[in-house]
PDB file of C-alpha atoms in Angstrom:
ATOM      1  CA  THR A 225      -9.530  44.691  11.458  1.00  0.00           C
ATOM      2  CA  THR A 226      -5.901  44.713  10.372  1.00  0.00           C
ATOM      3  CA  SER A 227      -4.059  41.578   9.345  1.00  0.00           C
ATOM      4  CA  THR A 228      -0.385  41.166   8.452  1.00  0.00           C
ATOM      5  CA  PHE A 229       1.214  37.878   7.545  1.00  0.00           C
ATOM      6  CA  ILE A 230       4.393  36.186   6.387  1.00  0.00           C
ATOM      7  CA  SER A 231       4.247  32.746   4.794  1.00  0.00           C
ATOM      8  CA  GLY A 232       6.421  30.554   2.679  1.00  0.00           C
ATOM      9  CA  THR A 233       7.054  27.121   1.262  1.00  0.00           C
ATOM     10  CA  LEU A 234      10.250  25.178   0.832  1.00  0.00           C
ATOM     11  CA  ASP A 235      10.245  22.004  -1.218  1.00  0.00           C
ATOM     12  CA  ALA A 236      13.181  19.739  -1.851  1.00  0.00           C
ATOM     13  CA  LYS A 237      13.979  16.541  -3.679  1.00  0.00           C
ATOM     14  CA  LEU A 238      15.990  14.759  -0.987  1.00  0.00           C
ATOM     15  CA  THR A 239      16.706  11.599  -3.017  1.00  0.00           C
ATOM     16  CA  ASP A 240      15.316  10.083  -6.214  1.00  0.00           C
ATOM     17  CA  LYS A 241      12.475   8.555  -4.178  1.00  0.00           C
ATOM     18  CA  ILE A 242      11.994  11.028  -1.292  1.00  0.00           C
ATOM     19  CA  THR A 243      10.687  14.589  -1.462  1.00  0.00           C
ATOM     20  CA  GLY A 244       9.991  17.003   1.374  1.00  0.00           C
ATOM     21  CA  TYR A 245       7.837  20.100   1.782  1.00  0.00           C
ATOM     22  CA  LEU A 246       7.913  22.652   4.578  1.00  0.00           C
ATOM     23  CA  THR A 247       5.320  25.424   4.831  1.00  0.00           C
ATOM     24  CA  TYR A 248       5.161  28.082   7.517  1.00  0.00           C
ATOM     25  CA  SER A 249       3.089  31.130   8.368  1.00  0.00           C
ATOM     26  CA  ILE A 250       3.029  33.899  10.942  1.00  0.00           C
ATOM     27  CA  ASP A 251      -0.028  36.144  11.229  1.00  0.00           C
ATOM     28  CA  TRP A 252      -0.636  39.276  13.272  1.00  0.00           C
ATOM     29  CA  ILE A 253      -4.292  40.256  13.682  1.00  0.00           C
ATOM     30  CA  SER A 254      -5.584  43.409  15.306  1.00  0.00           C
ATOM     31  CA  THR A 255      -9.233  44.324  15.871  1.00  0.00           C
ATOM     32  CA  ASP A 256     -10.889  47.083  17.865  1.00  0.00           C
ATOM     33  CA  THR A 257     -11.037  44.822  20.925  1.00  0.00           C
ATOM     34  CA  GLU A 258      -7.936  42.604  20.737  1.00  0.00           C
ATOM     35  CA  SER A 259      -4.617  41.846  19.088  1.00  0.00           C
ATOM     36  CA  TYR A 260      -3.110  38.402  18.702  1.00  0.00           C
ATOM     37  CA  SER A 261      -0.747  36.376  16.579  1.00  0.00           C
ATOM     38  CA  SER A 262      -0.785  32.903  15.132  1.00  0.00           C
ATOM     39  CA  LYS A 263       2.131  30.768  14.015  1.00  0.00           C
ATOM     40  CA  GLY A 264       2.224  27.462  12.212  1.00  0.00           C
ATOM     41  CA  ALA A 265       4.349  25.047  10.254  1.00  0.00           C
ATOM     42  CA  THR A 266       3.773  21.810   8.357  1.00  0.00           C
ATOM     43  CA  LEU A 267       6.332  19.245   7.237  1.00  0.00           C
ATOM     44  CA  ILE A 268       5.421  16.609   4.631  1.00  0.00           C
ATOM     45  CA  LEU A 269       7.686  13.785   3.485  1.00  0.00           C
ATOM     46  CA  ASN A 270       6.798  11.642   0.449  1.00  0.00           C
ATOM     47  CA  TYR A 271       8.375   8.304  -0.397  1.00  0.00           C
ATOM     48  CA  ARG A 272       7.672   7.021  -3.900  1.00  0.00           C
ATOM     49  CA  PRO A 273       9.546   3.772  -4.594  1.00  0.00           C
ATOM     50  CA  GLY A 274       7.830   3.344  -7.969  1.00  0.00           C
ATOM     51  CA  ARG A 275       5.157   4.815 -10.193  1.00  0.00           C
ATOM     52  CA  LEU A 276       2.343   2.817  -8.585  1.00  0.00           C
ATOM     53  CA  PHE A 277       3.029   3.259  -4.846  1.00  0.00           C
ATOM     54  CA  ASN A 278       3.353   6.343  -2.622  1.00  0.00           C
ATOM     55  CA  ILE A 279       3.715   6.779   1.157  1.00  0.00           C
ATOM     56  CA  SER A 280       3.353  10.211   2.719  1.00  0.00           C
ATOM     57  CA  GLY A 281       3.844  11.363   6.301  1.00  0.00           C
ATOM     58  CA  ASN A 282       3.099  14.765   7.781  1.00  0.00           C
ATOM     59  CA  PHE A 283       3.577  16.735  10.973  1.00  0.00           C
ATOM     60  CA  SER A 284       1.924  20.068  11.699  1.00  0.00           C
ATOM     61  CA  ILE A 285       1.932  22.512  14.604  1.00  0.00           C
ATOM     62  CA  ARG A 286      -0.156  25.673  14.936  1.00  0.00           C
ATOM     63  CA  ASN A 287      -0.534  28.150  17.792  1.00  0.00           C
ATOM     64  CA  VAL A 288      -3.441  30.617  17.913  1.00  0.00           C
ATOM     65  CA  ARG A 289      -4.255  32.629  21.054  1.00  0.00           C
ATOM     66  CA  ASN A 290      -2.181  30.225  23.194  1.00  0.00           C
ATOM     67  CA  ASP A 291      -4.095  27.190  21.906  1.00  0.00           C
ATOM     68  CA  THR A 292      -1.638  24.773  20.309  1.00  0.00           C
ATOM     69  CA  THR A 293      -2.723  22.155  17.798  1.00  0.00           C
ATOM     70  CA  THR A 294      -0.334  19.400  16.764  1.00  0.00           C
ATOM     71  CA  SER A 295      -1.134  16.845  14.072  1.00  0.00           C
ATOM     72  CA  GLU A 296       0.657  13.896  12.597  1.00  0.00           C
ATOM     73  CA  GLY A 297      -0.529  11.520   9.955  1.00  0.00           C
ATOM     74  CA  THR A 298       0.271   9.179   7.145  1.00  0.00           C
ATOM     75  CA  SER A 299      -1.281   8.139   3.861  1.00  0.00           C
ATOM     76  CA  ILE A 300      -0.636   5.351   1.391  1.00  0.00           C
ATOM     77  CA  SER A 301      -1.659   5.326  -2.250  1.00  0.00           C
ATOM     78  CA  TRP A 302      -1.356   2.200  -4.389  1.00  0.00           C
ATOM     79  CA  ARG A 303      -2.307   1.241  -7.936  1.00  0.00           C
ATOM     80  CA  PRO A 304      -2.240  -2.571  -7.984  1.00  0.00           C
ATOM     81  CA  VAL A 305      -3.429  -2.529 -11.608  1.00  0.00           C
ATOM     82  CA  ARG A 306      -3.831   0.286 -14.126  1.00  0.00           C
ATOM     83  CA  LYS A 307      -7.616   0.606 -13.646  1.00  0.00           C
ATOM     84  CA  ILE A 308      -7.727   0.546  -9.814  1.00  0.00           C
ATOM     85  CA  LYS A 309      -6.335   2.954  -7.207  1.00  0.00           C
ATOM     86  CA  LEU A 310      -6.489   2.380  -3.426  1.00  0.00           C
ATOM     87  CA  ASP A 311      -5.871   5.037  -0.752  1.00  0.00           C
ATOM     88  CA  ILE A 312      -5.771   4.868   3.048  1.00  0.00           C
ATOM     89  CA  SER A 313      -4.911   7.585   5.556  1.00  0.00           C
ATOM     90  CA  TYR A 314      -4.726   8.295   9.279  1.00  0.00           C
ATOM     91  CA  LEU A 315      -4.495  11.647  11.082  1.00  0.00           C
ATOM     92  CA  HIS A 316      -4.063  12.239  14.827  1.00  0.00           C
ATOM     93  CA  SER A 317      -4.516  15.756  16.228  1.00  0.00           C
ATOM     94  CA  LYS A 318      -4.232  17.151  19.745  1.00  0.00           C
ATOM     95  CA  ILE A 319      -5.397  20.568  20.916  1.00  0.00           C
ATOM     96  CA  GLU A 320      -3.951  22.047  24.130  1.00  0.00           C
ATOM     97  CA  PRO A 321      -5.078  23.261  26.597  1.00  0.00           C
ATOM     98  CA  GLY A 322      -7.920  20.881  26.991  1.00  0.00           C
ATOM     99  CA  PRO A 323      -6.837  18.448  25.860  1.00  0.00           C
ATOM    100  CA  THR A 324      -8.907  17.484  22.857  1.00  0.00           C
ATOM    101  CA  THR A 325      -7.764  14.635  20.634  1.00  0.00           C
ATOM    102  CA  ILE A 326      -9.073  13.838  17.179  1.00  0.00           C
ATOM    103  CA  ASP A 327      -8.364  10.618  15.291  1.00  0.00           C
ATOM    104  CA  SER A 328      -9.410  10.329  11.659  1.00  0.00           C
ATOM    105  CA  TYR A 329      -9.219   7.238   9.464  1.00  0.00           C
ATOM    106  CA  SER A 330     -10.222   7.091   5.816  1.00  0.00           C
ATOM    107  CA  GLY A 331      -9.947   4.815   2.846  1.00  0.00           C
ATOM    108  CA  SER A 332     -11.076   4.847  -0.743  1.00  0.00           C
ATOM    109  CA  GLY A 333     -10.962   2.786  -3.866  1.00  0.00           C
ATOM    110  CA  THR A 334     -11.322   4.096  -7.399  1.00  0.00           C
ATOM    111  CA  TRP A 335     -12.130   1.986 -10.430  1.00  0.00           C
ATOM    112  CA  TYR A 336     -11.308   3.726 -13.714  1.00  0.00           C
ATOM    113  CA  ILE A 337     -14.010   2.112 -15.863  1.00  0.00           C
ATOM    114  CA  THR A 338     -13.155   4.005 -19.042  1.00  0.00           C
ATOM    115  CA  ARG A 339     -11.084   7.058 -19.866  1.00  0.00           C
ATOM    116  CA  PHE A 340     -14.169   9.200 -19.180  1.00  0.00           C
ATOM    117  CA  LEU A 341     -15.904   7.286 -16.375  1.00  0.00           C
ATOM    118  CA  ASP A 342     -14.793   6.229 -12.887  1.00  0.00           C
ATOM    119  CA  PHE A 343     -16.431   4.876  -9.744  1.00  0.00           C
ATOM    120  CA  ARG A 344     -15.218   5.719  -6.227  1.00  0.00           C
ATOM    121  CA  LEU A 345     -16.142   4.159  -2.904  1.00  0.00           C
ATOM    122  CA  SER A 346     -14.851   5.923   0.211  1.00  0.00           C
ATOM    123  CA  TYR A 347     -15.186   5.457   3.961  1.00  0.00           C
ATOM    124  CA  GLY A 348     -14.281   7.734   6.840  1.00  0.00           C
ATOM    125  CA  TYR A 349     -14.289   7.574  10.634  1.00  0.00           C
ATOM    126  CA  ASN A 350     -13.630  10.412  13.101  1.00  0.00           C
ATOM    127  CA  LYS A 351     -13.366  10.215  16.873  1.00  0.00           C
ATOM    128  CA  THR A 352     -13.131  13.363  18.999  1.00  0.00           C
ATOM    129  CA  VAL A 353     -12.352  13.024  22.702  1.00  0.00           C
ATOM    130  CA  ASN A 354     -12.549  15.916  25.168  1.00  0.00           C
ATOM    131  CA  SER A 355     -15.003  16.075  28.070  1.00  0.00           C
ATOM    132  CA  ASN A 356     -17.104  13.628  26.042  1.00  0.00           C
ATOM    133  CA  VAL A 357     -16.609  11.312  23.071  1.00  0.00           C
ATOM    134  CA  LYS A 358     -18.046  12.025  19.633  1.00  0.00           C
ATOM    135  CA  GLU A 359     -17.785   9.581  16.741  1.00  0.00           C
ATOM    136  CA  SER A 360     -18.843  10.014  13.140  1.00  0.00           C
ATOM    137  CA  TYR A 361     -18.799   7.738  10.113  1.00  0.00           C
ATOM    138  CA  ASN A 362     -19.364   8.367   6.443  1.00  0.00           C
ATOM    139  CA  VAL A 363     -19.595   6.247   3.322  1.00  0.00           C
ATOM    140  CA  ARG A 364     -19.668   7.724  -0.176  1.00  0.00           C
ATOM    141  CA  PHE A 365     -20.375   6.220  -3.559  1.00  0.00           C
ATOM    142  CA  LEU A 366     -19.448   8.450  -6.481  1.00  0.00           C
ATOM    143  CA  LEU A 367     -19.840   7.825 -10.186  1.00  0.00           C
ATOM    144  CA  ASN A 368     -17.905  10.465 -12.100  1.00  0.00           C
ATOM    145  CA  GLY A 369     -18.218  11.088 -15.829  1.00  0.00           C
ATOM    146  CA  ARG A 370     -16.243  13.547 -17.939  1.00  0.00           C
ATOM    147  CA  ILE A 371     -17.160  14.966 -21.319  1.00  0.00           C
TER     148      ILE A 371
END
């Protein structure tokens, strides 16, 4: 198997409160039985109006063996008080041909109990739709201690 690739990242501070990131990659893969290429790019924009609040949006497109996946999503992070952080996010993906769509929702809350101990509660939901519908849920409780 032979693999050759080109990739790069461009990041920019657009304003005092908005930053942007663009990543791209092109891969050429050759095996004994086939040769193919894949191409992809992701754009992320972050808006941070203050130290305690952040909104991020992303768009991604990737093509591998004539299957194209597009994704767009958003996430919000907020620290209402110094000891608590809340995060929510949503991601929508579509795979063509097919089509297959995937919707993912997640949220979490972190309580910084002490400088060395925090507690996190997180929830996630995924829904995949193609010839059938598949749903999954998860809930996590995490107590993290540092020495």
